[in-house]
Short mmCIF file of C-alpha atoms in Angstrom, two decimals:
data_model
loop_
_atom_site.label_atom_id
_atom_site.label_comp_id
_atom_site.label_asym_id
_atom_site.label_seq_id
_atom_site.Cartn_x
_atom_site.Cartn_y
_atom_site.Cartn_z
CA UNK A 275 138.50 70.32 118.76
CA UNK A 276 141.18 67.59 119.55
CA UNK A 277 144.09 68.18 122.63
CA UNK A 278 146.84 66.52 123.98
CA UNK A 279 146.41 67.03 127.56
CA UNK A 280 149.89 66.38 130.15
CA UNK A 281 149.05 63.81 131.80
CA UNK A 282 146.50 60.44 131.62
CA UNK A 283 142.64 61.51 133.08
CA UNK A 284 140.58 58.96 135.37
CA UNK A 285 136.93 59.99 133.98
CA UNK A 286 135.92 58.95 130.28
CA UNK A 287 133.67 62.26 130.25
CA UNK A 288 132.93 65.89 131.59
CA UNK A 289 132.02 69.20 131.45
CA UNK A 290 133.77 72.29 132.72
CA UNK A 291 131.59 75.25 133.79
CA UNK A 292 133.81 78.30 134.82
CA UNK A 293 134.08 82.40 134.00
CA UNK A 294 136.12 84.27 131.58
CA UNK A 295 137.21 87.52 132.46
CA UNK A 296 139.54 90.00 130.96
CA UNK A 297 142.60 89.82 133.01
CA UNK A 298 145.07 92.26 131.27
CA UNK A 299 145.81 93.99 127.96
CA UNK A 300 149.74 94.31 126.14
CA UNK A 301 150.02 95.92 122.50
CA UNK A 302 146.61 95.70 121.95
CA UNK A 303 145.98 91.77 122.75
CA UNK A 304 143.65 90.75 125.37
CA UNK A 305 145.05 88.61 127.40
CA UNK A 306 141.53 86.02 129.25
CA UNK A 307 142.09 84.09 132.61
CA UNK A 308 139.02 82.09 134.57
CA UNK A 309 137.77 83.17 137.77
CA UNK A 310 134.41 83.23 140.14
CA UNK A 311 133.07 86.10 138.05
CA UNK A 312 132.65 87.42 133.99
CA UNK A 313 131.28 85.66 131.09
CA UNK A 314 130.24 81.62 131.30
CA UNK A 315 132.29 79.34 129.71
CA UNK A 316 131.38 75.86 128.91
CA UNK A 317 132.89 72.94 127.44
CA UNK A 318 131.94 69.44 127.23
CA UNK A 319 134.99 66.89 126.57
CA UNK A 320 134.95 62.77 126.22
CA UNK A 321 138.58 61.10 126.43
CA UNK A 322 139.33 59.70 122.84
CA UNK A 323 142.57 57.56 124.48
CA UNK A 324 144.80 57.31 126.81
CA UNK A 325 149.02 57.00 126.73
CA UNK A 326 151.72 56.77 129.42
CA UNK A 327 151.79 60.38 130.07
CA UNK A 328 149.24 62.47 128.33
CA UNK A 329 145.24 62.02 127.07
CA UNK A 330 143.77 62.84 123.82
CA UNK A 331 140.55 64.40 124.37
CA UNK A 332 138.13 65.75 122.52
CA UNK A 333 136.46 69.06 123.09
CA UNK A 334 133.21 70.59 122.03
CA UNK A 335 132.21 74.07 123.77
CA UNK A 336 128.76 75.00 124.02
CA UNK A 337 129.99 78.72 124.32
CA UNK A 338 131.89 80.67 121.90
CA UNK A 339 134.32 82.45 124.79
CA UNK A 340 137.78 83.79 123.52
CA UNK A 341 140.78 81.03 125.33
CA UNK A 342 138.04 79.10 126.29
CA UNK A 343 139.33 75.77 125.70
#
């Protein structure tokens, strides 16, 4: 996955470890949100480049978690 993150990052790698746990559900979506507790959610990401005010960065999950990136 490619994103366009706000903003311009300081590290040219990394990996975010947090939870994903069902926060809320309206006319039958789920709606996720990442806390201290629920299912692991990983993703690995490496900065492809950089502009004046926002990163493209590519992402690669190791889990399959719903909103996970």
């Amino acid at each position: 996955y490619l994103a366009l993150v706000d903003g311009t990052l300081s590290k040219q790698s990394g990996r975010i470890q947090t939870f994903m746990k069902k926060q809320h559900e309206y006319q039958g979506q789920t709606i996720w949100a990442s806390g201290t507790e629920g299912l692991s959610a990983i993703t690995d990401w490496q900065l492809v480049k950089t502009g004046n005010r926002a990163s493209l960065v590519k992402c690669c999950p190791q889990t399959g978690r719903t909103h996970q990136l």
